[in-house]
PDB file of C-alpha atoms in Angstrom:
ATOM      1  CA  UNK A  49     -17.898  -3.504 -20.090  1.00  0.00           C
ATOM      2  CA  UNK A  50     -17.054  -5.784 -23.202  1.00  0.00           C
ATOM      3  CA  UNK A  51     -18.318  -3.028 -25.577  1.00  0.00           C
ATOM      4  CA  UNK A  52     -16.137  -0.514 -23.807  1.00  0.00           C
ATOM      5  CA  UNK A  53     -13.185  -2.769 -23.938  1.00  0.00           C
ATOM      6  CA  UNK A  54     -13.664  -3.438 -27.606  1.00  0.00           C
ATOM      7  CA  UNK A  55     -13.852   0.205 -28.249  1.00  0.00           C
ATOM      8  CA  UNK A  56     -10.718   0.901 -26.113  1.00  0.00           C
ATOM      9  CA  UNK A  57      -8.827  -1.871 -28.030  1.00  0.00           C
ATOM     10  CA  UNK A  58      -9.841  -0.578 -31.579  1.00  0.00           C
ATOM     11  CA  UNK A  59      -9.621   3.220 -31.132  1.00  0.00           C
ATOM     12  CA  UNK A  60      -7.259   3.786 -28.305  1.00  0.00           C
ATOM     13  CA  UNK A  61      -4.605   0.841 -28.341  1.00  0.00           C
ATOM     14  CA  UNK A  62      -2.250   1.019 -25.414  1.00  0.00           C
ATOM     15  CA  UNK A  63       0.823  -1.176 -24.816  1.00  0.00           C
ATOM     16  CA  UNK A  64       1.338  -2.986 -21.700  1.00  0.00           C
ATOM     17  CA  UNK A  65       3.932  -1.164 -19.673  1.00  0.00           C
ATOM     18  CA  UNK A  66       5.420  -4.489 -18.550  1.00  0.00           C
ATOM     19  CA  UNK A  67       5.750  -6.526 -21.737  1.00  0.00           C
ATOM     20  CA  UNK A  68       4.594  -4.404 -24.534  1.00  0.00           C
ATOM     21  CA  UNK A  69       1.492  -6.332 -25.557  1.00  0.00           C
ATOM     22  CA  UNK A  70      -1.712  -4.723 -26.476  1.00  0.00           C
ATOM     23  CA  UNK A  71      -3.992  -4.169 -23.376  1.00  0.00           C
ATOM     24  CA  UNK A  72      -7.529  -5.341 -24.230  1.00  0.00           C
ATOM     25  CA  UNK A  73      -9.405  -4.415 -21.032  1.00  0.00           C
ATOM     26  CA  UNK A  74     -10.064  -1.067 -19.363  1.00  0.00           C
ATOM     27  CA  UNK A  75     -10.085  -2.782 -16.096  1.00  0.00           C
ATOM     28  CA  UNK A  76      -6.425  -3.779 -16.367  1.00  0.00           C
ATOM     29  CA  UNK A  77      -5.092  -0.383 -16.182  1.00  0.00           C
ATOM     30  CA  UNK A  78      -1.713  -0.107 -17.789  1.00  0.00           C
ATOM     31  CA  UNK A  79      -0.859  -3.755 -17.786  1.00  0.00           C
ATOM     32  CA  UNK A  80      -2.074  -6.573 -19.845  1.00  0.00           C
ATOM     33  CA  UNK A  81      -4.180  -9.632 -18.667  1.00  0.00           C
ATOM     34  CA  UNK A  82      -1.095 -11.974 -18.948  1.00  0.00           C
ATOM     35  CA  UNK A  83       1.026  -9.788 -16.821  1.00  0.00           C
ATOM     36  CA  UNK A  84      -1.711  -9.438 -14.311  1.00  0.00           C
ATOM     37  CA  UNK A  85      -2.031 -13.244 -14.279  1.00  0.00           C
ATOM     38  CA  UNK A  86       1.604 -13.671 -13.157  1.00  0.00           C
ATOM     39  CA  UNK A  87       1.039 -11.324 -10.306  1.00  0.00           C
ATOM     40  CA  UNK A  88      -2.003 -12.993  -9.160  1.00  0.00           C
ATOM     41  CA  UNK A  89      -0.505 -16.362  -9.352  1.00  0.00           C
ATOM     42  CA  UNK A  90       2.307 -15.339  -7.159  1.00  0.00           C
ATOM     43  CA  UNK A  91       0.030 -13.797  -4.571  1.00  0.00           C
ATOM     44  CA  UNK A  92      -2.180 -16.896  -4.420  1.00  0.00           C
ATOM     45  CA  UNK A  93       0.842 -19.113  -3.950  1.00  0.00           C
ATOM     46  CA  UNK A  94       2.214 -17.019  -1.122  1.00  0.00           C
ATOM     47  CA  UNK A  95      -1.125 -17.114   0.606  1.00  0.00           C
ATOM     48  CA  UNK A  96      -1.689 -20.686   0.085  1.00  0.00           C
ATOM     49  CA  UNK A  97       1.647 -21.623   1.463  1.00  0.00           C
ATOM     50  CA  UNK A  98       1.432 -18.993   4.188  1.00  0.00           C
ATOM     51  CA  UNK A  99       4.934 -17.862   3.134  1.00  0.00           C
ATOM     52  CA  UNK A 100       4.773 -14.322   4.664  1.00  0.00           C
ATOM     53  CA  UNK A 101       5.543 -12.617   7.961  1.00  0.00           C
ATOM     54  CA  UNK A 102       2.577 -12.695  10.175  1.00  0.00           C
ATOM     55  CA  UNK A 103       3.229  -9.202  11.358  1.00  0.00           C
ATOM     56  CA  UNK A 104       4.421  -7.077   8.433  1.00  0.00           C
ATOM     57  CA  UNK A 105       3.240  -9.313   5.586  1.00  0.00           C
ATOM     58  CA  UNK A 106       6.727  -9.574   4.041  1.00  0.00           C
ATOM     59  CA  UNK A 107       6.859 -12.552   1.488  1.00  0.00           C
ATOM     60  CA  UNK A 108       9.379 -15.047   2.731  1.00  0.00           C
ATOM     61  CA  UNK A 109      11.258 -17.882   0.972  1.00  0.00           C
ATOM     62  CA  UNK A 110       9.477 -21.295   0.865  1.00  0.00           C
ATOM     63  CA  UNK A 111      10.126 -23.878   3.586  1.00  0.00           C
ATOM     64  CA  UNK A 112       9.911 -27.788   3.146  1.00  0.00           C
ATOM     65  CA  UNK A 113       8.306 -27.771   6.556  1.00  0.00           C
ATOM     66  CA  UNK A 114       4.919 -25.718   6.735  1.00  0.00           C
ATOM     67  CA  UNK A 115       4.262 -23.485   9.633  1.00  0.00           C
ATOM     68  CA  UNK A 116       1.138 -21.751  10.587  1.00  0.00           C
ATOM     69  CA  UNK A 117       2.766 -18.539  11.572  1.00  0.00           C
ATOM     70  CA  UNK A 118       6.183 -17.089  10.437  1.00  0.00           C
ATOM     71  CA  UNK A 119       8.140 -13.956  11.341  1.00  0.00           C
ATOM     72  CA  UNK A 120      10.742 -12.148   9.177  1.00  0.00           C
ATOM     73  CA  UNK A 121      12.634 -10.916  12.336  1.00  0.00           C
ATOM     74  CA  UNK A 122      13.067  -7.503  10.602  1.00  0.00           C
ATOM     75  CA  UNK A 123       9.877  -5.979  11.850  1.00  0.00           C
ATOM     76  CA  UNK A 124      10.137  -6.900  15.405  1.00  0.00           C
ATOM     77  CA  UNK A 125      11.004  -3.363  16.567  1.00  0.00           C
ATOM     78  CA  UNK A 126       8.353  -1.654  14.292  1.00  0.00           C
ATOM     79  CA  UNK A 127       5.459  -0.141  16.228  1.00  0.00           C
ATOM     80  CA  UNK A 128       2.480  -0.861  14.153  1.00  0.00           C
ATOM     81  CA  UNK A 129       0.466  -4.098  14.815  1.00  0.00           C
ATOM     82  CA  UNK A 130      -0.003  -5.654  11.420  1.00  0.00           C
ATOM     83  CA  UNK A 131       0.824  -4.793   7.887  1.00  0.00           C
ATOM     84  CA  UNK A 132      -0.445  -6.125   4.737  1.00  0.00           C
ATOM     85  CA  UNK A 133      -0.046  -5.339   0.953  1.00  0.00           C
ATOM     86  CA  UNK A 134      -1.893  -6.582  -2.080  1.00  0.00           C
ATOM     87  CA  UNK A 135       1.179  -7.995  -3.594  1.00  0.00           C
ATOM     88  CA  UNK A 136       5.027  -7.498  -4.414  1.00  0.00           C
ATOM     89  CA  UNK A 137       5.935  -4.174  -6.053  1.00  0.00           C
ATOM     90  CA  UNK A 138       6.955  -5.646  -9.458  1.00  0.00           C
ATOM     91  CA  UNK A 139       5.350  -6.264 -12.878  1.00  0.00           C
ATOM     92  CA  UNK A 140       1.678  -5.296 -13.405  1.00  0.00           C
ATOM     93  CA  UNK A 141       1.164  -4.066  -9.798  1.00  0.00           C
ATOM     94  CA  UNK A 142       4.224  -1.818  -9.877  1.00  0.00           C
ATOM     95  CA  UNK A 143       3.221  -0.189 -13.114  1.00  0.00           C
ATOM     96  CA  UNK A 144      -0.252   0.489 -12.046  1.00  0.00           C
ATOM     97  CA  UNK A 145       0.973   1.838  -8.633  1.00  0.00           C
ATOM     98  CA  UNK A 146       3.284   4.261 -10.524  1.00  0.00           C
ATOM     99  CA  UNK A 147       0.518   5.298 -12.687  1.00  0.00           C
ATOM    100  CA  UNK A 148      -1.630   6.252  -9.744  1.00  0.00           C
ATOM    101  CA  UNK A 149       0.930   8.970  -8.870  1.00  0.00           C
ATOM    102  CA  UNK A 150      -0.046  10.898 -11.909  1.00  0.00           C
ATOM    103  CA  UNK A 151      -3.784   9.669 -12.436  1.00  0.00           C
ATOM    104  CA  UNK A 152      -6.167   9.455  -9.597  1.00  0.00           C
ATOM    105  CA  UNK A 153      -7.902   6.170 -10.528  1.00  0.00           C
ATOM    106  CA  UNK A 154      -7.380   2.562  -9.384  1.00  0.00           C
ATOM    107  CA  UNK A 155      -8.061   0.014 -12.167  1.00  0.00           C
ATOM    108  CA  UNK A 156     -10.769  -2.548 -11.389  1.00  0.00           C
ATOM    109  CA  UNK A 157      -8.167  -5.392 -11.427  1.00  0.00           C
ATOM    110  CA  UNK A 158      -6.135  -3.786  -8.578  1.00  0.00           C
ATOM    111  CA  UNK A 159      -9.439  -2.977  -6.636  1.00  0.00           C
ATOM    112  CA  UNK A 160     -10.239  -6.653  -6.725  1.00  0.00           C
ATOM    113  CA  UNK A 161      -6.957  -7.448  -4.960  1.00  0.00           C
ATOM    114  CA  UNK A 162      -7.498  -4.461  -2.675  1.00  0.00           C
ATOM    115  CA  UNK A 163     -10.806  -5.783  -1.501  1.00  0.00           C
ATOM    116  CA  UNK A 164      -9.382  -9.277  -0.495  1.00  0.00           C
ATOM    117  CA  UNK A 165      -6.383  -7.719   1.328  1.00  0.00           C
ATOM    118  CA  UNK A 166      -8.374  -4.964   3.131  1.00  0.00           C
ATOM    119  CA  UNK A 167     -11.040  -7.506   4.336  1.00  0.00           C
ATOM    120  CA  UNK A 168      -8.469  -9.894   5.583  1.00  0.00           C
ATOM    121  CA  UNK A 169      -6.671  -7.291   7.595  1.00  0.00           C
ATOM    122  CA  UNK A 170      -9.950  -5.949   8.865  1.00  0.00           C
ATOM    123  CA  UNK A 171     -10.971  -9.318  10.043  1.00  0.00           C
ATOM    124  CA  UNK A 172      -7.568  -9.778  11.904  1.00  0.00           C
ATOM    125  CA  UNK A 173      -8.047  -6.568  13.836  1.00  0.00           C
ATOM    126  CA  UNK A 174     -11.039  -4.530  12.962  1.00  0.00           C
ATOM    127  CA  UNK A 175     -10.205  -0.802  12.679  1.00  0.00           C
ATOM    128  CA  UNK A 176     -12.325   2.210  13.586  1.00  0.00           C
ATOM    129  CA  UNK A 177     -10.981   4.805  11.057  1.00  0.00           C
ATOM    130  CA  UNK A 178      -8.907   5.092   7.961  1.00  0.00           C
ATOM    131  CA  UNK A 179      -6.045   7.499   7.820  1.00  0.00           C
ATOM    132  CA  UNK A 180      -4.158   8.058   4.452  1.00  0.00           C
ATOM    133  CA  UNK A 181      -0.439   8.849   4.637  1.00  0.00           C
ATOM    134  CA  UNK A 182      -0.460  12.685   4.255  1.00  0.00           C
ATOM    135  CA  UNK A 183       1.488  14.747   1.818  1.00  0.00           C
ATOM    136  CA  UNK A 184       3.150  17.966   2.851  1.00  0.00           C
ATOM    137  CA  UNK A 185       1.136  21.006   1.648  1.00  0.00           C
ATOM    138  CA  UNK A 186       3.866  21.993  -0.897  1.00  0.00           C
ATOM    139  CA  UNK A 187       3.997  18.539  -2.422  1.00  0.00           C
ATOM    140  CA  UNK A 188       0.242  18.346  -2.572  1.00  0.00           C
ATOM    141  CA  UNK A 189       0.239  21.496  -4.521  1.00  0.00           C
ATOM    142  CA  UNK A 190       2.712  20.049  -6.987  1.00  0.00           C
ATOM    143  CA  UNK A 191       0.933  16.899  -7.415  1.00  0.00           C
ATOM    144  CA  UNK A 192      -2.688  18.200  -7.074  1.00  0.00           C
ATOM    145  CA  UNK A 193      -3.936  15.039  -5.275  1.00  0.00           C
ATOM    146  CA  UNK A 194      -2.851  12.596  -2.563  1.00  0.00           C
ATOM    147  CA  UNK A 195      -2.756   8.875  -4.052  1.00  0.00           C
ATOM    148  CA  UNK A 196      -3.052   7.548  -0.571  1.00  0.00           C
ATOM    149  CA  UNK A 197      -6.299   9.386  -0.152  1.00  0.00           C
ATOM    150  CA  UNK A 198      -7.619   7.772  -3.511  1.00  0.00           C
ATOM    151  CA  UNK A 199      -6.517   4.323  -1.873  1.00  0.00           C
ATOM    152  CA  UNK A 200      -8.289   5.196   1.323  1.00  0.00           C
ATOM    153  CA  UNK A 201     -11.512   6.148  -0.433  1.00  0.00           C
ATOM    154  CA  UNK A 202     -11.728   2.655  -2.012  1.00  0.00           C
ATOM    155  CA  UNK A 203     -10.787   0.828   1.250  1.00  0.00           C
ATOM    156  CA  UNK A 204     -13.675   2.735   2.947  1.00  0.00           C
ATOM    157  CA  UNK A 205     -16.170   1.262   0.471  1.00  0.00           C
ATOM    158  CA  UNK A 206     -14.916  -2.172   1.449  1.00  0.00           C
ATOM    159  CA  UNK A 207     -14.765  -2.139   5.161  1.00  0.00           C
ATOM    160  CA  UNK A 208     -17.329   0.702   5.805  1.00  0.00           C
ATOM    161  CA  UNK A 209     -15.180   2.821   7.908  1.00  0.00           C
ATOM    162  CA  UNK A 210     -14.701   6.793   7.808  1.00  0.00           C
ATOM    163  CA  UNK A 211     -11.747   8.265   6.175  1.00  0.00           C
ATOM    164  CA  UNK A 212      -9.933  10.751   8.553  1.00  0.00           C
ATOM    165  CA  UNK A 213      -7.828  13.375   6.629  1.00  0.00           C
ATOM    166  CA  UNK A 214      -7.872  15.866   9.589  1.00  0.00           C
ATOM    167  CA  UNK A 215      -6.100  14.136  12.518  1.00  0.00           C
ATOM    168  CA  UNK A 216      -2.747  13.696  10.924  1.00  0.00           C
ATOM    169  CA  UNK A 217      -0.625  16.163   8.890  1.00  0.00           C
ATOM    170  CA  UNK A 218       2.839  16.182   7.366  1.00  0.00           C
ATOM    171  CA  UNK A 219       4.484  19.070   9.328  1.00  0.00           C
ATOM    172  CA  UNK A 220       7.938  18.847   7.748  1.00  0.00           C
ATOM    173  CA  UNK A 221       8.752  18.742   4.118  1.00  0.00           C
ATOM    174  CA  UNK A 222      11.062  15.794   3.480  1.00  0.00           C
ATOM    175  CA  UNK A 223      12.974  14.980   0.285  1.00  0.00           C
ATOM    176  CA  UNK A 224      11.768  11.837  -1.527  1.00  0.00           C
ATOM    177  CA  UNK A 225      13.362   8.592  -0.440  1.00  0.00           C
ATOM    178  CA  UNK A 226      15.917   7.592  -3.107  1.00  0.00           C
ATOM    179  CA  UNK A 227      16.392   4.205  -4.371  1.00  0.00           C
ATOM    180  CA  UNK A 228      19.191   2.367  -2.344  1.00  0.00           C
ATOM    181  CA  UNK A 229      18.527   4.679   0.803  1.00  0.00           C
ATOM    182  CA  UNK A 230      19.200   2.707   3.928  1.00  0.00           C
ATOM    183  CA  UNK A 231      16.686   2.177   6.676  1.00  0.00           C
ATOM    184  CA  UNK A 232      18.740   4.473   9.034  1.00  0.00           C
ATOM    185  CA  UNK A 233      18.683   7.274   6.549  1.00  0.00           C
ATOM    186  CA  UNK A 234      14.977   6.965   5.923  1.00  0.00           C
ATOM    187  CA  UNK A 235      14.361   7.090   9.735  1.00  0.00           C
ATOM    188  CA  UNK A 236      16.461  10.178  10.292  1.00  0.00           C
ATOM    189  CA  UNK A 237      14.801  11.902   7.311  1.00  0.00           C
ATOM    190  CA  UNK A 238      11.402  11.366   8.884  1.00  0.00           C
ATOM    191  CA  UNK A 239      12.036  12.420  12.417  1.00  0.00           C
ATOM    192  CA  UNK A 240       9.190  14.763  13.509  1.00  0.00           C
ATOM    193  CA  UNK A 241       7.853  14.888  10.031  1.00  0.00           C
ATOM    194  CA  UNK A 242       4.307  14.004  11.133  1.00  0.00           C
ATOM    195  CA  UNK A 243       2.054  15.737  13.717  1.00  0.00           C
ATOM    196  CA  UNK A 244      -1.393  14.887  15.226  1.00  0.00           C
ATOM    197  CA  UNK A 245      -3.518  17.988  15.182  1.00  0.00           C
ATOM    198  CA  UNK A 246      -6.941  16.451  16.197  1.00  0.00           C
ATOM    199  CA  UNK A 247      -6.149  14.006  19.113  1.00  0.00           C
ATOM    200  CA  UNK A 248      -9.909  13.531  19.933  1.00  0.00           C
ATOM    201  CA  UNK A 249     -10.552  11.953  16.537  1.00  0.00           C
ATOM    202  CA  UNK A 250      -7.960   9.134  17.242  1.00  0.00           C
ATOM    203  CA  UNK A 251      -8.181   8.721  20.943  1.00  0.00           C
ATOM    204  CA  UNK A 252      -8.342   5.134  22.004  1.00  0.00           C
ATOM    205  CA  UNK A 253      -9.034   3.956  18.401  1.00  0.00           C
ATOM    206  CA  UNK A 254      -7.677   1.323  16.265  1.00  0.00           C
ATOM    207  CA  UNK A 255      -6.341   3.095  13.192  1.00  0.00           C
ATOM    208  CA  UNK A 256      -5.899   1.749   9.612  1.00  0.00           C
ATOM    209  CA  UNK A 257      -2.979   3.644   7.964  1.00  0.00           C
ATOM    210  CA  UNK A 258      -3.200   3.567   4.097  1.00  0.00           C
ATOM    211  CA  UNK A 259      -0.563   4.128   1.619  1.00  0.00           C
ATOM    212  CA  UNK A 260       0.689   2.970  -1.982  1.00  0.00           C
ATOM    213  CA  UNK A 261       3.986   1.153  -1.261  1.00  0.00           C
ATOM    214  CA  UNK A 262       5.690  -0.044   1.841  1.00  0.00           C
ATOM    215  CA  UNK A 263       9.531  -0.331   1.545  1.00  0.00           C
ATOM    216  CA  UNK A 264      11.483  -0.519   4.709  1.00  0.00           C
ATOM    217  CA  UNK A 265       8.422   0.364   6.920  1.00  0.00           C
ATOM    218  CA  UNK A 266      10.099   3.550   8.230  1.00  0.00           C
ATOM    219  CA  UNK A 267       7.345   5.880   7.214  1.00  0.00           C
ATOM    220  CA  UNK A 268       4.579   3.534   8.711  1.00  0.00           C
ATOM    221  CA  UNK A 269       6.715   3.240  11.776  1.00  0.00           C
ATOM    222  CA  UNK A 270       7.095   6.917  12.222  1.00  0.00           C
ATOM    223  CA  UNK A 271       3.497   7.689  11.597  1.00  0.00           C
ATOM    224  CA  UNK A 272       2.450   4.814  14.121  1.00  0.00           C
ATOM    225  CA  UNK A 273       4.712   6.278  16.746  1.00  0.00           C
ATOM    226  CA  UNK A 274       3.134   9.661  16.300  1.00  0.00           C
ATOM    227  CA  UNK A 275      -0.526   8.303  16.269  1.00  0.00           C
ATOM    228  CA  UNK A 276       0.175   6.253  19.383  1.00  0.00           C
ATOM    229  CA  UNK A 277       1.708   9.195  21.256  1.00  0.00           C
ATOM    230  CA  UNK A 278      -1.307  11.139  20.044  1.00  0.00           C
ATOM    231  CA  UNK A 279      -3.772   8.805  21.787  1.00  0.00           C
ATOM    232  CA  UNK A 280      -4.456   6.001  19.238  1.00  0.00           C
ATOM    233  CA  UNK A 281      -4.812   2.415  20.709  1.00  0.00           C
ATOM    234  CA  UNK A 282      -3.496   0.536  17.777  1.00  0.00           C
ATOM    235  CA  UNK A 283      -2.280   1.070  14.141  1.00  0.00           C
ATOM    236  CA  UNK A 284      -2.324  -1.323  11.342  1.00  0.00           C
ATOM    237  CA  UNK A 285      -0.998  -0.723   7.820  1.00  0.00           C
ATOM    238  CA  UNK A 286      -2.544  -1.427   4.296  1.00  0.00           C
ATOM    239  CA  UNK A 287      -0.514  -0.770   1.119  1.00  0.00           C
ATOM    240  CA  UNK A 288      -1.071  -1.585  -2.450  1.00  0.00           C
ATOM    241  CA  UNK A 289       2.347  -3.050  -2.794  1.00  0.00           C
ATOM    242  CA  UNK A 290       5.317  -4.280  -0.865  1.00  0.00           C
ATOM    243  CA  UNK A 291       8.865  -3.841  -1.936  1.00  0.00           C
ATOM    244  CA  UNK A 292      10.639  -7.238  -1.605  1.00  0.00           C
ATOM    245  CA  UNK A 293      13.267  -7.238  -4.095  1.00  0.00           C
ATOM    246  CA  UNK A 294      15.865  -8.791  -1.695  1.00  0.00           C
ATOM    247  CA  UNK A 295      13.925 -11.956  -1.095  1.00  0.00           C
ATOM    248  CA  UNK A 296      14.095 -15.008  -3.253  1.00  0.00           C
ATOM    249  CA  UNK A 297      10.637 -16.105  -3.978  1.00  0.00           C
TER     250      UNK A 297
END
């Protein structure tokens, strides 16, 4: 690894997409070690102080009085059981998630965070199968791969569960969610977008739904509703990142 890092730094110098510094290790993906340190420090602080919603994992502002379990209040009506993300969608994490949309590889640094998050969620409620959020056939043809499946394959190595790409399909082609699109707009755009085509594979199972980013939770909610109606017992959600720009952390 050290030899490869030295070769990468000398022959293929790459600038960090966050700060512009040179990336010195292949395992850091498209961000430098210092920018990763900032992400990891924030994650460690949120976990240590338990400043996150116990249901959806949303980071919450710090309190002077510590509570064992906190709720954000925004996810009360969402149908999934628990949701967790490796970290906040910003900095080094954001840039590497964006990179995953065009290149099917998760850097080792992000895989380390994924291992911790997946193991914690699996311990909270063990799943029985992993379902990546599916792409519509037309979009899959455009992109050539589904980044959610790349993440699901990594998660499968961690918690030793099968990846199910058969049970759920995206039946309706929907426009990409625009920045600033409200929760109600997102919900309307996703109505009847997903369909269970193999109910026997999810019948009475606890399913782990996997995607790259959770924003409002509308996609995860719609898929959860579809899976529960199709026979699943429960659905939990795991993503690489969680959008939390409206929270002061």
